[in-house]
Short mmCIF file of C-alpha atoms and ligand atoms in Angstrom, two decimals:
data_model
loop_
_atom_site.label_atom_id
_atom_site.label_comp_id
_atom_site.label_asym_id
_atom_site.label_seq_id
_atom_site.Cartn_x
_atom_site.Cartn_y
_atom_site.Cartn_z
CA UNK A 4 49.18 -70.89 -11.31
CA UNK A 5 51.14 -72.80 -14.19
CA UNK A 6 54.79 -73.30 -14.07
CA UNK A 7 56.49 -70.06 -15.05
CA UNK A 8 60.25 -70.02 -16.13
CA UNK A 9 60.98 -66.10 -16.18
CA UNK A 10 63.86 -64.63 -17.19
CA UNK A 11 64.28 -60.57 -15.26
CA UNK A 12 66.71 -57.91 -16.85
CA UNK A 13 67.50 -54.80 -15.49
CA UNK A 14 69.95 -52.24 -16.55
CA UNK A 15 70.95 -50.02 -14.25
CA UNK A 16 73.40 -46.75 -14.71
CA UNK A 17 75.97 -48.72 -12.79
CA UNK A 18 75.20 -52.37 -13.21
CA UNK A 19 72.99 -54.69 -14.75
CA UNK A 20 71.14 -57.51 -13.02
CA UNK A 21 70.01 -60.13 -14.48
CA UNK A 22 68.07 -63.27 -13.06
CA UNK A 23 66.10 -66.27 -13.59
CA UNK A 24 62.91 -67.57 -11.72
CA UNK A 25 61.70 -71.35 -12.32
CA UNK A 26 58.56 -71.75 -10.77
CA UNK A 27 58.89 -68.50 -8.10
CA UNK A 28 62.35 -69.67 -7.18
CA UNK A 29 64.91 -67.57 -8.12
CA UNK A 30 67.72 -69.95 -9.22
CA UNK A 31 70.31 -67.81 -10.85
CA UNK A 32 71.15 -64.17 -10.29
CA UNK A 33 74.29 -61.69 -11.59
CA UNK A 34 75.13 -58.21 -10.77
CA UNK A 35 77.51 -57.12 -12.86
CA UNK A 36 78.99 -54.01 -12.20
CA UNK A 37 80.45 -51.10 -14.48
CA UNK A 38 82.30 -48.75 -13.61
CA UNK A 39 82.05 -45.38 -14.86
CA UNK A 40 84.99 -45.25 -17.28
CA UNK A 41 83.31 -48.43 -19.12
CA UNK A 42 80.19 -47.00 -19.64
CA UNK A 43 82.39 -43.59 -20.65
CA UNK A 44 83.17 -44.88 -23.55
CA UNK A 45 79.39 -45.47 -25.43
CA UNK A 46 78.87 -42.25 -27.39
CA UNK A 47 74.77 -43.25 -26.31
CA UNK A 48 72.50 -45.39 -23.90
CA UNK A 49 71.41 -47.70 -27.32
CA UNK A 50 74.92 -47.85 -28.50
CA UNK A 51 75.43 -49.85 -24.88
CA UNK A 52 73.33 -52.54 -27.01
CA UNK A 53 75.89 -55.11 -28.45
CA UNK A 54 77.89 -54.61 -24.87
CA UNK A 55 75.17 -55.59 -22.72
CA UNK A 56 73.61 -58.27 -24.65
CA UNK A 57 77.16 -60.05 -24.70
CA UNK A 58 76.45 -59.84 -20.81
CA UNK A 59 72.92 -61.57 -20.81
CA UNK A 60 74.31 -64.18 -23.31
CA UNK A 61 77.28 -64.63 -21.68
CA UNK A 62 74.82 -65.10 -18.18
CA UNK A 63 72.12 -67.49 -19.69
CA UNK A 64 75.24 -69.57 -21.63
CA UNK A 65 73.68 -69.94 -24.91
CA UNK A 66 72.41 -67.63 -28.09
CA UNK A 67 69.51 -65.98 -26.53
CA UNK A 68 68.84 -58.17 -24.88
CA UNK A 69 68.69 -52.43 -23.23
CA UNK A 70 65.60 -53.95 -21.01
CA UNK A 71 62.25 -54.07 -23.82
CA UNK A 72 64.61 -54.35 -26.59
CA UNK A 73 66.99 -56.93 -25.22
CA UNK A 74 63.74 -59.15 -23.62
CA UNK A 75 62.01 -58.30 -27.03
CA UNK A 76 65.49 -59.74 -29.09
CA UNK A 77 65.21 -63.10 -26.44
CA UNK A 78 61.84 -63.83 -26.40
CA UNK A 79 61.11 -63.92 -29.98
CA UNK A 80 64.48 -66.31 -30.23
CA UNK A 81 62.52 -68.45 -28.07
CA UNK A 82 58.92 -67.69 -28.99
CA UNK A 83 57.57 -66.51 -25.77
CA UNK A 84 55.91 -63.06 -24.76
CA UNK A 85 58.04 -60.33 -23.23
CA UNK A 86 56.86 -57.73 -21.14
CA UNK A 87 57.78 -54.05 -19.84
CA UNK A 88 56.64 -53.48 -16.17
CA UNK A 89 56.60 -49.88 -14.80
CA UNK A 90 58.82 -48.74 -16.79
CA UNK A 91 61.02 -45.38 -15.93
CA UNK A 92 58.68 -43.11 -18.37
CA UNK A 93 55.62 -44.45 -17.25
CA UNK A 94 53.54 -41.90 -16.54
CA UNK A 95 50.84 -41.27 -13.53
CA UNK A 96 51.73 -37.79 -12.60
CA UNK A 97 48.64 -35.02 -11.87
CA UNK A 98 48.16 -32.12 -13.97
CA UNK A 99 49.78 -30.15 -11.59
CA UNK A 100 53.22 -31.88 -11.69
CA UNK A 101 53.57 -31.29 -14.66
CA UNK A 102 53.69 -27.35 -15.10
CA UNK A 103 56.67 -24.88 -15.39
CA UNK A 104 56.67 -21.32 -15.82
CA UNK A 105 57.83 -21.39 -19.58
CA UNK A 106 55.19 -21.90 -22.40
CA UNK A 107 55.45 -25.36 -23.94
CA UNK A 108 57.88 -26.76 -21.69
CA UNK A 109 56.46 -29.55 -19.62
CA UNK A 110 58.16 -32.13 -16.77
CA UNK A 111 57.76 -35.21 -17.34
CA UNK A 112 57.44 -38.43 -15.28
CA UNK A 113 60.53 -40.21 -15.73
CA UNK A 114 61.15 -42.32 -12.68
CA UNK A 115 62.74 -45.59 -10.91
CA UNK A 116 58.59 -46.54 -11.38
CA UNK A 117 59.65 -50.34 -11.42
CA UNK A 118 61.24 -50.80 -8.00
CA UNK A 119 59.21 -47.61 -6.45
CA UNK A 120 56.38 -49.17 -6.88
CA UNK A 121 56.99 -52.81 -5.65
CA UNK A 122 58.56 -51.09 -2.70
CA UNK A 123 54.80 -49.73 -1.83
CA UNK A 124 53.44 -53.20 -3.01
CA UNK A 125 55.97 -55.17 -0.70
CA UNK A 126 55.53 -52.70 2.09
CA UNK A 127 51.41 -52.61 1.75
CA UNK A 128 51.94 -56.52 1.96
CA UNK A 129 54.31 -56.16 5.00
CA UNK A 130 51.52 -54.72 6.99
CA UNK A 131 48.88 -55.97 5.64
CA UNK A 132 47.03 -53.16 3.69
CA UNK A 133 46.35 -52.37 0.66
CA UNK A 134 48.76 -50.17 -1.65
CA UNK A 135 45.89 -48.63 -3.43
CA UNK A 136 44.83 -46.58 -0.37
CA UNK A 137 48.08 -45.51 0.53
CA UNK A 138 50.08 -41.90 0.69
CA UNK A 139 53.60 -42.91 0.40
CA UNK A 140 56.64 -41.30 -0.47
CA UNK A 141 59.36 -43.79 -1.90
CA UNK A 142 62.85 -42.99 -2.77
CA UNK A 143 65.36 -45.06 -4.46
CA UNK A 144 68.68 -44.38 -3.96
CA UNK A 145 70.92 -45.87 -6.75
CA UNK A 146 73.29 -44.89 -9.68
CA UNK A 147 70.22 -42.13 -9.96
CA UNK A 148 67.79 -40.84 -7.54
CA UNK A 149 63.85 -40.84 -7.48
CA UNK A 150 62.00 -39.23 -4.63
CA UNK A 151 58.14 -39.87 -5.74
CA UNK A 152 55.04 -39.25 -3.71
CA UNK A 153 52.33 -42.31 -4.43
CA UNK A 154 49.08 -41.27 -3.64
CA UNK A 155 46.34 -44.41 -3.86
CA UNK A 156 48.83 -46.36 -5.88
CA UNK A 157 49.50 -43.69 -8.53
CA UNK A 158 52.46 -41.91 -8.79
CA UNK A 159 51.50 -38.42 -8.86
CA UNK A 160 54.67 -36.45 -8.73
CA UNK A 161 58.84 -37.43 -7.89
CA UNK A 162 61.78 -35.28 -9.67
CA UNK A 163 62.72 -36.44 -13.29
CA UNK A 164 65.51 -38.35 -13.49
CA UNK A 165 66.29 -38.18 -16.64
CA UNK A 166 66.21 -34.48 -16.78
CA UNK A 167 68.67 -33.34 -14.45
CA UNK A 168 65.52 -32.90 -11.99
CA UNK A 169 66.06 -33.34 -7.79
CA UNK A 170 68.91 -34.42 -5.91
CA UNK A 171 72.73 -34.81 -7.15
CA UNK A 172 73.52 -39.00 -7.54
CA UNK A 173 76.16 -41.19 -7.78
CA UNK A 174 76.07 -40.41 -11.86
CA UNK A 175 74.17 -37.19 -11.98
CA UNK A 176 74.24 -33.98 -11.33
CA UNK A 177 71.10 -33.43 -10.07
CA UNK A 178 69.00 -29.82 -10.22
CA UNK A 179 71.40 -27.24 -10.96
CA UNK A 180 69.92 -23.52 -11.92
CA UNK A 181 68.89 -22.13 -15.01
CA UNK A 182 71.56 -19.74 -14.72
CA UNK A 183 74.31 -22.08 -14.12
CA UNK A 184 73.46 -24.39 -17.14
CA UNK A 185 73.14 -21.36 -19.70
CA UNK A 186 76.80 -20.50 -18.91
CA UNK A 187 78.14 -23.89 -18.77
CA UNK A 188 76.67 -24.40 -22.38
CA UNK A 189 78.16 -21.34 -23.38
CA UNK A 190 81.45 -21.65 -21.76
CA UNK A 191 82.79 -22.85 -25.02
CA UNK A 192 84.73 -25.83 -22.87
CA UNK A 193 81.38 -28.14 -23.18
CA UNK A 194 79.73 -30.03 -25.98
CA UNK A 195 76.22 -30.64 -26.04
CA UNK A 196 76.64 -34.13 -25.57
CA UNK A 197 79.38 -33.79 -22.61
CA UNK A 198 76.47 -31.34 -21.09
CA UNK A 199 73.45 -34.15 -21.25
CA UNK A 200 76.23 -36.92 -20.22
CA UNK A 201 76.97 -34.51 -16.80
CA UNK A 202 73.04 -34.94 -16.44
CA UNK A 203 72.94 -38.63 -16.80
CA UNK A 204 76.32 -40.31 -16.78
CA UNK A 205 79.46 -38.45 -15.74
CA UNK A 206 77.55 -36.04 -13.38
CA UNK A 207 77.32 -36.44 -9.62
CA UNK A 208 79.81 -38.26 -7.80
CA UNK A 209 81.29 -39.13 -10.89
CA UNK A 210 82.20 -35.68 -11.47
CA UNK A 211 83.25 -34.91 -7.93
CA UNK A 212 85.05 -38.26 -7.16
CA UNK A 213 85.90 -39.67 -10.12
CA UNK A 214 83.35 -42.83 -9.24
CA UNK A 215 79.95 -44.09 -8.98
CA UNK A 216 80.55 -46.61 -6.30
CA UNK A 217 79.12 -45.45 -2.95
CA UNK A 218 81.44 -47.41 -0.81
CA UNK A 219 83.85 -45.59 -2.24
CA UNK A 220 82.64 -42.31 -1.17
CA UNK A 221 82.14 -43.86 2.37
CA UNK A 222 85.01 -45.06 2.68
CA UNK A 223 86.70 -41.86 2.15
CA UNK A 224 84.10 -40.30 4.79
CA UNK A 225 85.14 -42.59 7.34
CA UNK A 226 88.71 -41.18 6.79
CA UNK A 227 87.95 -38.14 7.99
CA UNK A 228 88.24 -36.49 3.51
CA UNK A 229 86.54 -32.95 4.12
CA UNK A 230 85.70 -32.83 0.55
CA UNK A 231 83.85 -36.42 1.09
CA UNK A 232 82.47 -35.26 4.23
CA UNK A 233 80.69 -32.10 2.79
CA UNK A 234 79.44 -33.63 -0.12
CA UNK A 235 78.28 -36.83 1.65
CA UNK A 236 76.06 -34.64 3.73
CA UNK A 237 75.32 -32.42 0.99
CA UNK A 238 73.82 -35.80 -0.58
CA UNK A 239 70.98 -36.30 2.09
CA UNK A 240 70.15 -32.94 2.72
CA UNK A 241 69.05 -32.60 -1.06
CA UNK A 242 67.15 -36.27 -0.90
CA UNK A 243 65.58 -35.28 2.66
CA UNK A 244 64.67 -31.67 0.53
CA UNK A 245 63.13 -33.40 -2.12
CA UNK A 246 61.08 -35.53 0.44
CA UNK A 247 59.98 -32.32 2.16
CA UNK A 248 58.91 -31.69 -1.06
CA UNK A 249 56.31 -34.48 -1.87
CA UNK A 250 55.48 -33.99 1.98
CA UNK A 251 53.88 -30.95 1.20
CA UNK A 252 52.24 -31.75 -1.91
CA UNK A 253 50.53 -34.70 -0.07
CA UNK A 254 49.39 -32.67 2.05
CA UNK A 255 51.56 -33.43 4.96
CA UNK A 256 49.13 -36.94 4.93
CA UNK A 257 51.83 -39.62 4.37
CA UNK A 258 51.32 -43.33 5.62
CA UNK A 259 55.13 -43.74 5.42
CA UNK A 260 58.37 -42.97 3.80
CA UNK A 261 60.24 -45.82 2.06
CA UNK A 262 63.90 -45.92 1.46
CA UNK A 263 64.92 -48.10 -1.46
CA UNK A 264 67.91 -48.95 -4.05
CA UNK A 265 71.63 -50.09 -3.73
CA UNK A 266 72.74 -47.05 -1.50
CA UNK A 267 69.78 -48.27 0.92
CA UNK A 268 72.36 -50.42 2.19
CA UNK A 269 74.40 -47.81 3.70
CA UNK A 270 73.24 -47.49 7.65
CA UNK A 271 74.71 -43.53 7.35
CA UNK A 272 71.55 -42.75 4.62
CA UNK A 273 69.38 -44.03 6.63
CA UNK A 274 70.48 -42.29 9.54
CA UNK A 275 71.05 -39.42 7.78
CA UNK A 276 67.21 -39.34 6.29
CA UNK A 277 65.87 -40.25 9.89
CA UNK A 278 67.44 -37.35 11.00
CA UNK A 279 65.65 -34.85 8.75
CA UNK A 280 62.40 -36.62 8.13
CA UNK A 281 61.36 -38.78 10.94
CA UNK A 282 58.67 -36.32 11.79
CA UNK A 283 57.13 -36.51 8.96
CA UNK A 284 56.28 -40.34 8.97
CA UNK A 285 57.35 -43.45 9.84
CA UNK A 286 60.70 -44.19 7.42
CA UNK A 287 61.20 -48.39 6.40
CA UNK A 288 63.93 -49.36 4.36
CA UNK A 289 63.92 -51.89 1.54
CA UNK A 290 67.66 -52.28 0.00
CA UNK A 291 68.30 -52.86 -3.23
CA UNK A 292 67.10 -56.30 -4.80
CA UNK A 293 63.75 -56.28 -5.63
CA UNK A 294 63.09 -55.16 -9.05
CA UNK A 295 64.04 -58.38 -10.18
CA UNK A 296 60.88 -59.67 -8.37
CA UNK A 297 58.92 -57.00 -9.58
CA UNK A 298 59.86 -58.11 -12.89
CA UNK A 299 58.98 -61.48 -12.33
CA UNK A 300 55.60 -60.88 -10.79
CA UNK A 301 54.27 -58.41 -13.12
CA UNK A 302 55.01 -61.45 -15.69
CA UNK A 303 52.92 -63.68 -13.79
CA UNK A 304 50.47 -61.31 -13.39
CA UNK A 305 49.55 -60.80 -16.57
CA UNK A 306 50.24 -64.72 -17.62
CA UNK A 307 47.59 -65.07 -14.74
CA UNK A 308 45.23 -63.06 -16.08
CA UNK A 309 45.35 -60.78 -12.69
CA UNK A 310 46.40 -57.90 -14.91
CA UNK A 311 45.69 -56.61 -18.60
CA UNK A 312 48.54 -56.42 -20.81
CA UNK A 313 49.00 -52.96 -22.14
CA UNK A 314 50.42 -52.54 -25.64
CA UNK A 315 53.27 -49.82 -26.32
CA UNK A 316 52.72 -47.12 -28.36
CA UNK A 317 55.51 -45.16 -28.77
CA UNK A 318 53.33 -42.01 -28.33
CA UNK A 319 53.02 -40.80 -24.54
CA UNK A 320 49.74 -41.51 -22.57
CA UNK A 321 50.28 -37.20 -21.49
CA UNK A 322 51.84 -34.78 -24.32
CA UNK A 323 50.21 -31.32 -23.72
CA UNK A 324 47.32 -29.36 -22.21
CA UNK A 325 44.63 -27.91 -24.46
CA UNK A 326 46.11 -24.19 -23.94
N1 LIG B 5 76.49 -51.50 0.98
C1 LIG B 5 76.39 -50.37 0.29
N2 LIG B 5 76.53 -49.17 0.92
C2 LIG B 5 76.43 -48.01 0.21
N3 LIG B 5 76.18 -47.94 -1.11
C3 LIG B 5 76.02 -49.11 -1.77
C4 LIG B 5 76.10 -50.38 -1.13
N4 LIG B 5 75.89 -51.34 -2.06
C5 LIG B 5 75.68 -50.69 -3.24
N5 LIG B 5 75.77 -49.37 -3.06
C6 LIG B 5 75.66 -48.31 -4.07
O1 LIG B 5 74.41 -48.37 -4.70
C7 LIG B 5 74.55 -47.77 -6.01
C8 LIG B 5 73.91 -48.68 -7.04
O2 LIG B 5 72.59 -48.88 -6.67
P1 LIG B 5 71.62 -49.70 -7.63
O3 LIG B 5 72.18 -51.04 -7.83
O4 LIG B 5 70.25 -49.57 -7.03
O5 LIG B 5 71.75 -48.80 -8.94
P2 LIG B 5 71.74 -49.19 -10.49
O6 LIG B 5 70.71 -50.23 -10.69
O7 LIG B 5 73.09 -49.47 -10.98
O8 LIG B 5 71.33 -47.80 -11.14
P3 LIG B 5 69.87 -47.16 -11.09
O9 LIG B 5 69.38 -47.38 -9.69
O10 LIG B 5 70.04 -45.71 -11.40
O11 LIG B 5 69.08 -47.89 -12.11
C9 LIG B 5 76.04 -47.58 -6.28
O12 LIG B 5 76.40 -46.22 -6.04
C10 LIG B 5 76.66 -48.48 -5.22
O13 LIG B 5 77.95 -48.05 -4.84
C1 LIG B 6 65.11 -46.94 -14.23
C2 LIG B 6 65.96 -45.82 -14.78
C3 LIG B 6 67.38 -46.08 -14.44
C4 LIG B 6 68.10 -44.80 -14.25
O1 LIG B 6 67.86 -43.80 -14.98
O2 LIG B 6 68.96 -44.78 -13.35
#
């Protein structure tokens, strides 16, 4: 392998992490968190542009970019490639995922795919098989939540996160009923932008607590807050649901279940999860960090030559059924 000098960025709904690799060693990393009244403020996710570049620029001290289009803004500065890898709409879902019961409405893969998947590439390593032949269900557990089920390395179903799709999270507000949302949008006291921003932004604990930060919540747990207390366990019961979920659609045949993202951390979701789901399969946990990685080694791997480089379209690889 040559010499690789990779710059990783990754904007998260609560932070954005940036790092740089020089020859497989990471040797400079930032989180930088924002808080939910920061990010209020952006009428859009694109008009977050200018604010999160500064960030990068202001990280990699000299002129030097919303993931693509901030790599895509850097690497042409410089002259180098820039690549997407598993990005959240890529899509791998099965026919079946994708069906609801009204005509011409579809779901649609929208996922954490980047750090769910090098979870079940890291874990296949960790025990020396082979991701491809794997039944895994991965969740990651971060400013949004993805609860996927990976079947032979693809994956073919999880709740759409960018839909309002699957369990509440720290920014989201996670499924709520058809009936619910058709009176909230005609309550008269919500905008069609404050209603998509409850589903993406200000949803979630951000709604209920005023803040993203789980540590926050936790801390308020350990304090003995009812209202934290309820909702706290309200939190895993709807993740450990949604796991039930892709249990069943597996087939009940799952290798393991893999617990992933910054709320991984926490020893009381892991606990929590174990609780509910232990019977299903073995449960590891990988916390947070390693979408940088990712990142970095789906670069190399198509700088090696291990992978081919796909080109984006714009149009999706799925858009309808024949009928
Ligand atoms: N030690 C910890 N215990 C509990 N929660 C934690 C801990 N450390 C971080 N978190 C929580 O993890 C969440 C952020 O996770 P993560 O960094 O994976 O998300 P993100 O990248 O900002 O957003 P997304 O995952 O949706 O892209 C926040 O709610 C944060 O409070
Ligand atoms: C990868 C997508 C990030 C999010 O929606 O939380």
């Amino acid at each position: 392998m040559k010499d690789y000098c990779i710059l990783t960025i990754n904007p998260g709904s609560t932070s954005t992490k940036l790092a740089i690799f020089d020859k497989l060693k990471c040797v400079a990393t930032e989180t930088i968190q924002h808080s939910a009244a920061e990010l209020a403020d952006f009428t859009s996710i694109k008009a977050q542009f200018p604010y999160r570049l500064k960030l990068v620029e202001a990280f990699l001290k000299h002129p030097a970019n919303l993931g693509p289009a901030l790599a895509k803004f850097l690497a042409d500065q410089a002259g180098i490639p820039a690549f997407i890898v598993n990005g959240p709409s890529m899509d791998e879902f099965q026919d079946l995922a994708r069906l609801t019961g009204k005509k011409g409405v579809f779901r649609q893969s929208r996922l954490h795919a980047l750090n769910l998947k090098e979870t079940g590439y890291q874990f296949a390593k960790d025990h020396d098989l082979n991701y491809h032949q794997l039944n895994l269900i991965i969740c990651h557990l971060g400013g949004g939540v993805s609860v996927s089920a990976h079947r032979n390395g693809r994956i073919i179903d999880g709740n759409d996160i960018a839909a309002g799709d699957g369990p509440m999270a720290p920014t989201r507000t996670g499924s709520l009923s058809v009936e619910s949302v058709v009176n909230l949008a005609f309550s008269g006291k919500y905008s069609k932008k404050d209603l998509f921003d409850l589903n993406y932004k200000t949803g979630g604990f951000v709604d209920l607590f005023g803040t993203s930060d789980v540590r926050e919540i936790l801390a308020k747990v350990k304090l003995g807050d009812s209202k934290a207390i309820l909702y706290w366990r309200g939190f895993i019961y709807q993740i450990a649901k949604e796991i039930g979920a892709m249990y069943s659609i597996l087939h009940g045949k799952v290798d393991a279940i893999l617990i992933t993202g910054g709320i991984a951390h926490s020893q009381e979701i892991v606990t929590g999860l174990k609780d509910y789901c232990s019977s299903f399969a073995p449960i590891y946990v990988y916390p947070g960090e390693a979408e940088m990685k990712a990142m970095e080694m789906g670069a190399i791997r198509v700088l090696e030559q291990v992978e081919k480089v796909k080109h984006y379209t714009g149009r999706p690889v799925w858009s309808k059924f024949e009928f």
